PDB file of N, CA and C in Angstrom:
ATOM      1  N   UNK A1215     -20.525 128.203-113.066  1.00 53.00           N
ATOM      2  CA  UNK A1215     -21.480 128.954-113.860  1.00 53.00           C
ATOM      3  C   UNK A1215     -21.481 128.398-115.278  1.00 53.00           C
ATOM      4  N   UNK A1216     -22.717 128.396-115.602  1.00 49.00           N
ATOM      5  CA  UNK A1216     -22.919 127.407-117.025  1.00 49.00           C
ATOM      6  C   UNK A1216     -22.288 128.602-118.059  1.00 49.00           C
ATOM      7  N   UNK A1217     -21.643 128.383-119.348  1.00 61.00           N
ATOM      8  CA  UNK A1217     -21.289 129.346-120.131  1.00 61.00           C
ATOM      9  C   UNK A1217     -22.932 129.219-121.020  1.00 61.00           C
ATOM     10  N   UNK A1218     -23.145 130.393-122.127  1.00 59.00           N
ATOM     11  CA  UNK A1218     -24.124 131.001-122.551  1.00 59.00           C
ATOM     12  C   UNK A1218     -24.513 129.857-123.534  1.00 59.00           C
ATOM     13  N   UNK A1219     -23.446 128.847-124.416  1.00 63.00           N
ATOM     14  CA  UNK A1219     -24.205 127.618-125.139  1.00 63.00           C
ATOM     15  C   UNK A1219     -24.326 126.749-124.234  1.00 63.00           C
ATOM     16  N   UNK A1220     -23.683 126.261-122.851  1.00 56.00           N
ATOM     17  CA  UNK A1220     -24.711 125.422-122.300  1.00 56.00           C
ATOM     18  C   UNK A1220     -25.946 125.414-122.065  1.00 56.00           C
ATOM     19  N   UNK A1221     -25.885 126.984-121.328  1.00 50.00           N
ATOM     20  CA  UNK A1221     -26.966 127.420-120.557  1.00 50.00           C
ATOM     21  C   UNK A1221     -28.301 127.333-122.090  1.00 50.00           C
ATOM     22  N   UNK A1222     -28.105 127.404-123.033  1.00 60.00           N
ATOM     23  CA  UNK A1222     -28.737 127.614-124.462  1.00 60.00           C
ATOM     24  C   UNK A1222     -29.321 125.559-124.250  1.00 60.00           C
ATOM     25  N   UNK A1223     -28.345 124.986-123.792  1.00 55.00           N
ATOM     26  CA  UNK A1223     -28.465 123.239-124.225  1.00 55.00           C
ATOM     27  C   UNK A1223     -29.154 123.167-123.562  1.00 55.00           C
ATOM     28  N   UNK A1224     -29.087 123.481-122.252  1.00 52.00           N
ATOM     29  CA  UNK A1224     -30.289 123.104-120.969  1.00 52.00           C
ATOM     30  C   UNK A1224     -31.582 123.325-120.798  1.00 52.00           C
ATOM     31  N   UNK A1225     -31.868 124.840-121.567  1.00 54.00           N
ATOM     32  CA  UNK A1225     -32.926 125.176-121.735  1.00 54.00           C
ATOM     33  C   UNK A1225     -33.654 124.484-122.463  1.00 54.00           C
ATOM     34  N   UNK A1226     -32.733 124.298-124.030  1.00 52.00           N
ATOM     35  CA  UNK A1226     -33.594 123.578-125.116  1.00 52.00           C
ATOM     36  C   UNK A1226     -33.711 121.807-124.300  1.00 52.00           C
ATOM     37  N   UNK A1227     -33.188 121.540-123.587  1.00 49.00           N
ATOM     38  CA  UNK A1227     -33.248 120.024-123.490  1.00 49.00           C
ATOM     39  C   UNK A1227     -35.126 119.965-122.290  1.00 49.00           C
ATOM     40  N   UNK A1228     -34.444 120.407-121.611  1.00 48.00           N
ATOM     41  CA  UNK A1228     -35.771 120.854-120.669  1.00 48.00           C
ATOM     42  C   UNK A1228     -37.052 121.044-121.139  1.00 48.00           C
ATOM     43  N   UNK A1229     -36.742 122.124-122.211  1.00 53.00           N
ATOM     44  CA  UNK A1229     -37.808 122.635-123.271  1.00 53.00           C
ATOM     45  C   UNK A1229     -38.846 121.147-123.716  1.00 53.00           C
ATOM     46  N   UNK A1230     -37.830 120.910-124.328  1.00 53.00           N
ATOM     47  CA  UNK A1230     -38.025 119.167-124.832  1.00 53.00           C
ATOM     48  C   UNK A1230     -38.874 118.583-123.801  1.00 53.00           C
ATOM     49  N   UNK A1231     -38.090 118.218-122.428  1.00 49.00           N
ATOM     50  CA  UNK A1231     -38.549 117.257-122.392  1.00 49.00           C
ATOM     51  C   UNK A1231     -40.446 117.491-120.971  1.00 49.00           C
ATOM     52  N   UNK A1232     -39.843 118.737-121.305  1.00 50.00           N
ATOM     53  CA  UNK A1232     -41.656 119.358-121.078  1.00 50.00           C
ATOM     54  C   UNK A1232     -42.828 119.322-122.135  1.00 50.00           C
ATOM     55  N   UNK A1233     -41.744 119.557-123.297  1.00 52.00           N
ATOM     56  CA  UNK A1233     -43.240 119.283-124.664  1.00 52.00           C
ATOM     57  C   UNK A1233     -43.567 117.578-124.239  1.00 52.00           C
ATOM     58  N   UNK A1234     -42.280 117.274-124.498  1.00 53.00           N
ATOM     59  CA  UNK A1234     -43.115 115.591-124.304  1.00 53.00           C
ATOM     60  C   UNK A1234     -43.589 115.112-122.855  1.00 53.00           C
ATOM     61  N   UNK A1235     -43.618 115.590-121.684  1.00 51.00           N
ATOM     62  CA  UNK A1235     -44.329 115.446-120.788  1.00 51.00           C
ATOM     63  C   UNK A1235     -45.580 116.042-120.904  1.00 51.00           C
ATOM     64  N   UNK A1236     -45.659 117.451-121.488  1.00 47.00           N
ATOM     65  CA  UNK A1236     -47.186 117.817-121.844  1.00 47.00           C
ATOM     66  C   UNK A1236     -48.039 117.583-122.806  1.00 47.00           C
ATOM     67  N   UNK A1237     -47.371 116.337-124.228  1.00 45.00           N
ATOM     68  CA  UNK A1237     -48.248 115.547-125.087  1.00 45.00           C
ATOM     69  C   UNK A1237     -48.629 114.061-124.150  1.00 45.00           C
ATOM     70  N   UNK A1238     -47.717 113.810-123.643  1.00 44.00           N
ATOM     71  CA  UNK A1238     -48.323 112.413-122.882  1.00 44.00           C
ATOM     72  C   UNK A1238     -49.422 112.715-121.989  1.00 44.00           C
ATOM     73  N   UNK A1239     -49.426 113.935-121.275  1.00 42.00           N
ATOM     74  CA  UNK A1239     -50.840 113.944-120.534  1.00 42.00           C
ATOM     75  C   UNK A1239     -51.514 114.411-121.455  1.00 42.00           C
ATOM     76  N   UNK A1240     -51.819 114.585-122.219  1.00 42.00           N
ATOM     77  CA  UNK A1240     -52.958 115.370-123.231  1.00 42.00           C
ATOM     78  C   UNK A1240     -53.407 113.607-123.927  1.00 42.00           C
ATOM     79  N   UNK A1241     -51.564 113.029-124.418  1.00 42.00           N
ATOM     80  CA  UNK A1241     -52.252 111.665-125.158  1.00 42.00           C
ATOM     81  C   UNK A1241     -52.784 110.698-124.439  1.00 42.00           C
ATOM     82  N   UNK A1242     -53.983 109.831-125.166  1.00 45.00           N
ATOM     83  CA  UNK A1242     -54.934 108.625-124.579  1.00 45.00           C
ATOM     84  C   UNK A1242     -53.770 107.584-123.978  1.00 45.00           C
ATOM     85  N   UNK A1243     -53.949 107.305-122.936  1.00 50.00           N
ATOM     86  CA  UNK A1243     -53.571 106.153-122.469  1.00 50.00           C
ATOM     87  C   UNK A1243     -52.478 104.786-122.777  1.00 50.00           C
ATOM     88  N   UNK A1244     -53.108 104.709-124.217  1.00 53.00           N
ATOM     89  CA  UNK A1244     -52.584 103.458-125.554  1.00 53.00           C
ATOM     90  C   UNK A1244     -51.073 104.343-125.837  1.00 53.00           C
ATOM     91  N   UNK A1245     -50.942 105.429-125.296  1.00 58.00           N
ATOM     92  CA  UNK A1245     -49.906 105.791-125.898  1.00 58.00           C
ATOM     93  C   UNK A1245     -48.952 107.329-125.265  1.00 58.00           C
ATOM     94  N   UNK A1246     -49.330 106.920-123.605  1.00 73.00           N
ATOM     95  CA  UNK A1246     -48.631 107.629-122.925  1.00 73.00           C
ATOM     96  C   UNK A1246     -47.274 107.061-122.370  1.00 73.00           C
ATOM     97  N   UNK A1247     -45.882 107.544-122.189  1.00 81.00           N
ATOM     98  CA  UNK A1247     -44.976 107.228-121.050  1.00 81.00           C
ATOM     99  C   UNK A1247     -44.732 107.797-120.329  1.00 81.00           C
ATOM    100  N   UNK A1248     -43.950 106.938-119.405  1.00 88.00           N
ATOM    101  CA  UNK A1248     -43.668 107.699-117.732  1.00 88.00           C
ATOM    102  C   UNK A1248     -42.833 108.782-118.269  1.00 88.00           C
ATOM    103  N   UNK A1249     -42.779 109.448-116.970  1.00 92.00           N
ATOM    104  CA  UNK A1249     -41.930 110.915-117.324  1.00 92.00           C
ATOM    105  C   UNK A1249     -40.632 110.412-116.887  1.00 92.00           C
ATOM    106  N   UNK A1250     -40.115 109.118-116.620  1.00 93.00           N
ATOM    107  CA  UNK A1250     -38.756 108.552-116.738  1.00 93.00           C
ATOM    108  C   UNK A1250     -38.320 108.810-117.981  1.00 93.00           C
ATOM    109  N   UNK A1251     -39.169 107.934-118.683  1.00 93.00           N
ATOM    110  CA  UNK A1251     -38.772 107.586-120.024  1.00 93.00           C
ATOM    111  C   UNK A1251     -39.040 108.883-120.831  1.00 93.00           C
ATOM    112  N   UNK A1252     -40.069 109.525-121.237  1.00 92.00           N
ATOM    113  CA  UNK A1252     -39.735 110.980-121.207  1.00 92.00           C
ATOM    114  C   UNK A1252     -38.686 111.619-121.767  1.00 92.00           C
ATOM    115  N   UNK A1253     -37.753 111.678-120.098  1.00 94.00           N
ATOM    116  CA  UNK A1253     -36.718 112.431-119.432  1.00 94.00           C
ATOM    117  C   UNK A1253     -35.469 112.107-120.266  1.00 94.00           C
ATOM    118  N   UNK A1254     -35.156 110.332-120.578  1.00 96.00           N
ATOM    119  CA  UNK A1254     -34.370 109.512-120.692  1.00 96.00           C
ATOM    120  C   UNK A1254     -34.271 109.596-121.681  1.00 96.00           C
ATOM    121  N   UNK A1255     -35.197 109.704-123.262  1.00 95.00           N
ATOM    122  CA  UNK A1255     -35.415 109.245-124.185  1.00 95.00           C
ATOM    123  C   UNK A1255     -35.501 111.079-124.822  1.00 95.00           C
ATOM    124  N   UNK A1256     -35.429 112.060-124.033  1.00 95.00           N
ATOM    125  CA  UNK A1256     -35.856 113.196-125.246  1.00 95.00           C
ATOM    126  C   UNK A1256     -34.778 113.400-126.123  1.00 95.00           C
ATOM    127  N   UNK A1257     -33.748 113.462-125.853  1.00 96.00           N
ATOM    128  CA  UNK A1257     -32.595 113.264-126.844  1.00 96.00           C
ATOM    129  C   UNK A1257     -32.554 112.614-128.277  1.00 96.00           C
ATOM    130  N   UNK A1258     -32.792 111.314-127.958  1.00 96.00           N
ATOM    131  CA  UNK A1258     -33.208 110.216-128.730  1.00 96.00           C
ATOM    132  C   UNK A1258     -34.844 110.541-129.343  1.00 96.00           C
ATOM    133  N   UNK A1259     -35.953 111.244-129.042  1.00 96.00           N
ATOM    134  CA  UNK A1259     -36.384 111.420-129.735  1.00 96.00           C
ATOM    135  C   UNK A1259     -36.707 112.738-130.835  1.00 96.00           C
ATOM    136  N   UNK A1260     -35.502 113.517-130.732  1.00 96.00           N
ATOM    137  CA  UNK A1260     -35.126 114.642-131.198  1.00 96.00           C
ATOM    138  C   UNK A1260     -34.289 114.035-132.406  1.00 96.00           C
ATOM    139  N   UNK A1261     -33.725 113.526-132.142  1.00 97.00           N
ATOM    140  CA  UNK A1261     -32.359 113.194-133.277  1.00 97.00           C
ATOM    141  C   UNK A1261     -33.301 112.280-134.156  1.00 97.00           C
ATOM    142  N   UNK A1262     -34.099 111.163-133.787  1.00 96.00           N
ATOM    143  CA  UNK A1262     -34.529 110.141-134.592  1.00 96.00           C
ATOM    144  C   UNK A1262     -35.917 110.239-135.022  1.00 96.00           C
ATOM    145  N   UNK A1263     -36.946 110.820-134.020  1.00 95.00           N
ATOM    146  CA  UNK A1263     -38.221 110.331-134.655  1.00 95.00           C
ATOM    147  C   UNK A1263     -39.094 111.992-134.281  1.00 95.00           C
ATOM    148  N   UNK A1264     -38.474 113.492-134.612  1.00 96.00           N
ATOM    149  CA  UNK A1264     -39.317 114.283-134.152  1.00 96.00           C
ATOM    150  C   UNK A1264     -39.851 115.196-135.706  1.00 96.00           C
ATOM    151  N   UNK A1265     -39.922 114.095-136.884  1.00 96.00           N
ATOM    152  CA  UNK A1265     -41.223 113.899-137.283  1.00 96.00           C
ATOM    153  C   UNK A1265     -42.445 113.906-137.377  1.00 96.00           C
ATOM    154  N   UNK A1266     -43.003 113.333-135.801  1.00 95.00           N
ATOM    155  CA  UNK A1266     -43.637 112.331-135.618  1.00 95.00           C
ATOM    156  C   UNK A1266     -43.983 113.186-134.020  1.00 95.00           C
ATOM    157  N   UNK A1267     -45.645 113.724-133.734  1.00 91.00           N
ATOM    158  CA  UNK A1267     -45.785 114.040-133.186  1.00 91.00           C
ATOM    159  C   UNK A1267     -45.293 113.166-131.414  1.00 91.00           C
ATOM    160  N   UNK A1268     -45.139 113.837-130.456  1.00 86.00           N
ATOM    161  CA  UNK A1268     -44.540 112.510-129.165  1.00 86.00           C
ATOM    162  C   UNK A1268     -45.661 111.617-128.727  1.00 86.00           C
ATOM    163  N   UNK A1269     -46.964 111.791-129.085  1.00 81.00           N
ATOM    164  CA  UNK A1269     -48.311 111.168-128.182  1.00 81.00           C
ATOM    165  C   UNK A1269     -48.897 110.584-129.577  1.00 81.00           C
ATOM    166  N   UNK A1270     -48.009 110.132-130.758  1.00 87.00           N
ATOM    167  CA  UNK A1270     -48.741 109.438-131.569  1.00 87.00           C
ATOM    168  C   UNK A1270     -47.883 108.032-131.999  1.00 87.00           C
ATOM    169  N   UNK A1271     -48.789 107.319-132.551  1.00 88.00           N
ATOM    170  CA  UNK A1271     -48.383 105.641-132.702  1.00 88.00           C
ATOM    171  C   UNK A1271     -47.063 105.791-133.529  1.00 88.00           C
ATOM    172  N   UNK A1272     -46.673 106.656-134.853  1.00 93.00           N
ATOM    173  CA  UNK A1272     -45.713 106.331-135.577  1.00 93.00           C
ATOM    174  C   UNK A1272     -44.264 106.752-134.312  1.00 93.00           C
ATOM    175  N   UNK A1273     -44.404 107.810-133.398  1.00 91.00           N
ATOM    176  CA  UNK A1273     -42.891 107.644-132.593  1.00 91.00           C
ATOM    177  C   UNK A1273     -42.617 106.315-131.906  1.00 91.00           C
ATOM    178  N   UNK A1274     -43.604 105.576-131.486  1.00 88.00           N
ATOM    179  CA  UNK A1274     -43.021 104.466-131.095  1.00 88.00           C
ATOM    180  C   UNK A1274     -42.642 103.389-132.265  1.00 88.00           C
ATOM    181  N   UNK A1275     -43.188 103.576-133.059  1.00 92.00           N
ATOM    182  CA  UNK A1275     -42.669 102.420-134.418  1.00 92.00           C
ATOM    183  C   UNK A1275     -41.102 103.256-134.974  1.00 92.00           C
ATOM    184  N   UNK A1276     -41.033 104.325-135.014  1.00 94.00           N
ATOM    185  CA  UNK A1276     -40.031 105.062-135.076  1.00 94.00           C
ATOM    186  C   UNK A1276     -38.385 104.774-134.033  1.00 94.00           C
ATOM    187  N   UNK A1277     -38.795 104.910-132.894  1.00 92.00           N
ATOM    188  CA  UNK A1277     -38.021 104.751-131.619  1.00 92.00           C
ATOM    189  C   UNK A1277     -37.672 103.379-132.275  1.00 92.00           C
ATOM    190  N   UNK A1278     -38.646 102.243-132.041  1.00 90.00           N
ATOM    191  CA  UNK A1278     -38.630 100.930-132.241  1.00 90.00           C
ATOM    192  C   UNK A1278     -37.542 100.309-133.191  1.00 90.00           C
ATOM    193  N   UNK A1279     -37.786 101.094-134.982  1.00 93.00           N
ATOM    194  CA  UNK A1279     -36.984 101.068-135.496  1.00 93.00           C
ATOM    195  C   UNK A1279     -35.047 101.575-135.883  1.00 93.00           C
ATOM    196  N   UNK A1280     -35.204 102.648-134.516  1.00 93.00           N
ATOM    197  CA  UNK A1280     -33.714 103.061-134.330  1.00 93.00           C
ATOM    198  C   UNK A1280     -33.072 102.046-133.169  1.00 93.00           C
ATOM    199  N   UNK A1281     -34.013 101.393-132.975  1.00 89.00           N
ATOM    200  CA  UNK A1281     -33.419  99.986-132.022  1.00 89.00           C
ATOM    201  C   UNK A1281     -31.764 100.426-131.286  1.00 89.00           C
ATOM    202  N   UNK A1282     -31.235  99.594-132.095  1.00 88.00           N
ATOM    203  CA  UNK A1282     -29.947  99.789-131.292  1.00 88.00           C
ATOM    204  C   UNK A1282     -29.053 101.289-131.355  1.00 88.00           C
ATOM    205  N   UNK A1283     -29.606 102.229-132.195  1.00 93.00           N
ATOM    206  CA  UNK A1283     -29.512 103.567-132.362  1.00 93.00           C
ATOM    207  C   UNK A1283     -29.819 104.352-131.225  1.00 93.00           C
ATOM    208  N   UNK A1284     -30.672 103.525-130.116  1.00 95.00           N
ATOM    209  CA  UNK A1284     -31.222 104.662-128.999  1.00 95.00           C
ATOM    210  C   UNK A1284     -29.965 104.866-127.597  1.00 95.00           C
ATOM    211  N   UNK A1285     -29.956 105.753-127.399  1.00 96.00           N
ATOM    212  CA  UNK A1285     -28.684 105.513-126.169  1.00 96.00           C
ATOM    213  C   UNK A1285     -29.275 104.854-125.104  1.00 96.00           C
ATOM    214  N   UNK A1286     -27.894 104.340-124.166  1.00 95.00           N
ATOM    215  CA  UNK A1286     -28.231 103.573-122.948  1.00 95.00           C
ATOM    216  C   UNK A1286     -29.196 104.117-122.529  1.00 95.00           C
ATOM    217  N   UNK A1287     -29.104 105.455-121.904  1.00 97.00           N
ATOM    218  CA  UNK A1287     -29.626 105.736-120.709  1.00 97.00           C
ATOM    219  C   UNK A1287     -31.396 105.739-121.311  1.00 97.00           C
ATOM    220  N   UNK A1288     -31.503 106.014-122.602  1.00 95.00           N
ATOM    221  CA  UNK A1288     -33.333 105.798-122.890  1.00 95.00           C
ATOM    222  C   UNK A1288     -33.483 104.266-123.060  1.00 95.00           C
ATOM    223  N   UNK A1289     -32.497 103.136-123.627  1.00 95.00           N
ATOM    224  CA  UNK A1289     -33.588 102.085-123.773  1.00 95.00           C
ATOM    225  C   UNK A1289     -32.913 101.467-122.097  1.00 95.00           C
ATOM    226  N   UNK A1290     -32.320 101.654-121.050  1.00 95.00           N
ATOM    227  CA  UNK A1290     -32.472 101.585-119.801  1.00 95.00           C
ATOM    228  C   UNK A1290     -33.430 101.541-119.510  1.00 95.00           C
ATOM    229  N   UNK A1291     -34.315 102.920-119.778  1.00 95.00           N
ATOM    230  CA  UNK A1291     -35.457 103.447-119.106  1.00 95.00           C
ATOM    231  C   UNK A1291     -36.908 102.717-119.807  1.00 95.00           C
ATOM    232  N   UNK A1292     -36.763 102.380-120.804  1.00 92.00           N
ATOM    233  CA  UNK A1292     -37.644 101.375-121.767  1.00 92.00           C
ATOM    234  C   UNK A1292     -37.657 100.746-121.130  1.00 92.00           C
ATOM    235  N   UNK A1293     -36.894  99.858-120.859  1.00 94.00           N
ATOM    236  CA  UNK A1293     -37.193  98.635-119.944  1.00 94.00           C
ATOM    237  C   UNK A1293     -37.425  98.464-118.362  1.00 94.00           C
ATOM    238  N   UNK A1294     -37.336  99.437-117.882  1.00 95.00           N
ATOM    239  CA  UNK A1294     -37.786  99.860-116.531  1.00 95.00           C
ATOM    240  C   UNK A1294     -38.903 100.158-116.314  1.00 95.00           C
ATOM    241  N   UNK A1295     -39.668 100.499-117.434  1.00 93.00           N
ATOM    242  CA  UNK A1295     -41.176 100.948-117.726  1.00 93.00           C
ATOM    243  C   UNK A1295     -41.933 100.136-118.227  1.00 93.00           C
ATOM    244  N   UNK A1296     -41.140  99.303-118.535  1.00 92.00           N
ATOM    245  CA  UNK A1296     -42.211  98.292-119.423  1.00 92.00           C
ATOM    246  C   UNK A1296     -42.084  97.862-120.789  1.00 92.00           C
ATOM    247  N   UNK A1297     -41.357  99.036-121.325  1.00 88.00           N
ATOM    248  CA  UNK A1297     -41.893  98.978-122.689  1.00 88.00           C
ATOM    249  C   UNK A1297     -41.165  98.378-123.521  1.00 88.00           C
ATOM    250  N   UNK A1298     -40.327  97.655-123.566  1.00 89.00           N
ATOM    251  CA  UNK A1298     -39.204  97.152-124.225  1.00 89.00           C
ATOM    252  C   UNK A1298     -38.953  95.827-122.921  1.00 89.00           C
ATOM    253  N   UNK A1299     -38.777  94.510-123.559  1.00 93.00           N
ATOM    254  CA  UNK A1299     -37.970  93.495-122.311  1.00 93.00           C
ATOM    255  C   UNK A1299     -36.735  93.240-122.569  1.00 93.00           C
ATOM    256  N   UNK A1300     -35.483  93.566-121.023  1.00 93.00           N
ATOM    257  CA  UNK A1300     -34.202  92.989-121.239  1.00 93.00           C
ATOM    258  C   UNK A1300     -34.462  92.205-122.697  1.00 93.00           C
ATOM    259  N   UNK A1301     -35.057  90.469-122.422  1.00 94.00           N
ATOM    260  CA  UNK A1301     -34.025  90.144-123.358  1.00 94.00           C
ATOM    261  C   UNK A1301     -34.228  90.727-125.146  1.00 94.00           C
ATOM    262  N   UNK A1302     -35.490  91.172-125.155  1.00 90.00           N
ATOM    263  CA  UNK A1302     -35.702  92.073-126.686  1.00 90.00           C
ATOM    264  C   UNK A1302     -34.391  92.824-127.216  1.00 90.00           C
ATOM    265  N   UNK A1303     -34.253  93.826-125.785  1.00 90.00           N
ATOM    266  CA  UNK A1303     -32.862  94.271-126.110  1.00 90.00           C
ATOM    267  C   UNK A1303     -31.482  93.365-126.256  1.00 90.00           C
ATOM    268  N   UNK A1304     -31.320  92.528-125.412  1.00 91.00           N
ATOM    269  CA  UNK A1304     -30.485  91.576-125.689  1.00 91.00           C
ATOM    270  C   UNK A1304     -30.515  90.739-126.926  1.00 91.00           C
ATOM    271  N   UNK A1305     -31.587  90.569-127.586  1.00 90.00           N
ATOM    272  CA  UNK A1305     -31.498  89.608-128.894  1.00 90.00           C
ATOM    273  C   UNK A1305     -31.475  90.843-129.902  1.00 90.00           C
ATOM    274  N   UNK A1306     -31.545  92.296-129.966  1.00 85.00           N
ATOM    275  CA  UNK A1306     -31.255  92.897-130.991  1.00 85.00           C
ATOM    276  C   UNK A1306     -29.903  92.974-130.730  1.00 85.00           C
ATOM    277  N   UNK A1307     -29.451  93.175-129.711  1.00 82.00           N
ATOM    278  CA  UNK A1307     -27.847  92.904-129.432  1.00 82.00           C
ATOM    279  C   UNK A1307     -27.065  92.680-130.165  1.00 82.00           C
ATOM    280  N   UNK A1308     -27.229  91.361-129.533  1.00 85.00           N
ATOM    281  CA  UNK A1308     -26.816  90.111-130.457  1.00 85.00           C
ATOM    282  C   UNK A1308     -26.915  90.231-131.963  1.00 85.00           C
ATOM    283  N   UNK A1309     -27.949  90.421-132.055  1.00 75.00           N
ATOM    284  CA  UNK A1309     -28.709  90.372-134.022  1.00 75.00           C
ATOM    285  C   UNK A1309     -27.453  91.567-134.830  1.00 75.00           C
ATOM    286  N   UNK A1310     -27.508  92.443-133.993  1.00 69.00           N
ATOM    287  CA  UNK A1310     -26.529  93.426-134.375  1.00 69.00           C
ATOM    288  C   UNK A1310     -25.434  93.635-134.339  1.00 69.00           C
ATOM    289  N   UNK A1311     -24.805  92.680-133.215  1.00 70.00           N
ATOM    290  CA  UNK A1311     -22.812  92.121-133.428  1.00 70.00           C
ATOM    291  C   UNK A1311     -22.913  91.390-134.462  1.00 70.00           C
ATOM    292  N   UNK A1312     -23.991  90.208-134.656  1.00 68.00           N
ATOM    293  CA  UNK A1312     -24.278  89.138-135.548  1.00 68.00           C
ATOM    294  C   UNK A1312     -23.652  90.145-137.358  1.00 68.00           C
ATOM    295  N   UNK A1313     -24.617  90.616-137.553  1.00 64.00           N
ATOM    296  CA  UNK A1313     -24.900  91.479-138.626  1.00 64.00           C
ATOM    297  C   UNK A1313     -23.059  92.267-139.085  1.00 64.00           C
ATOM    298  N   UNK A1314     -22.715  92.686-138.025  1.00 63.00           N
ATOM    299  CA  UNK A1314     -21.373  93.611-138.054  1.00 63.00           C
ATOM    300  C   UNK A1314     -20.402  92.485-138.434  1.00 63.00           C
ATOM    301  N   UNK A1315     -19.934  91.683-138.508  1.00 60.00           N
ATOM    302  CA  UNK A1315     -18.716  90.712-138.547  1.00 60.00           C
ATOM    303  C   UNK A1315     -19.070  90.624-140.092  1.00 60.00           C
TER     304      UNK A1315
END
């Protein structure tokens, strides 16, 4: 049995990631995602870019710019969708061990 702040996390996460499943069908085309990515990414777009309505151009320049800030499991799903390529992620990677030393 979930205790009363999980059960509080689940709701709000869900919550989430129904608003952003119900701006992507409302948004044009140029700027819908799968409900993978969605799913994968509401976390990540709570913490970093919810600013920024989910079905408009600045969350993806947003997302874009938390680059290596996004967790596995959303830029996984980036690239399973399309929207990001392995090696993009792999050369910010890199760019970003590069940068740390």
């Amino acid at each position: 049995m979930l205790s009363n702040r999980s059960l509080k996390t689940t709701k709000a996460v869900l919550t989430s990631a129904m608003a952003l499943g119900g701006a992507a069908i409302t948004a044009n085309d140029a700027f819908a995602v799968s409900l993978s990515v969605q799913l994968a990414c509401a976390t990540d777009y709570y913490a970093h870019c919810s600013a920024y309505s989910p079905d408009s151009p600045q969350v993806r320049s947003c997302m874009r710019s938390v680059g290596n800030g996004l967790s596995k499991r959303c830029v996984n799903a980036l690239v399973a969708a399309g929207e990001v390529s392995a090696a993009e992620v792999a050369r910010r990677h890199g760019a970003a061990k590069t940068a740390s030393r």
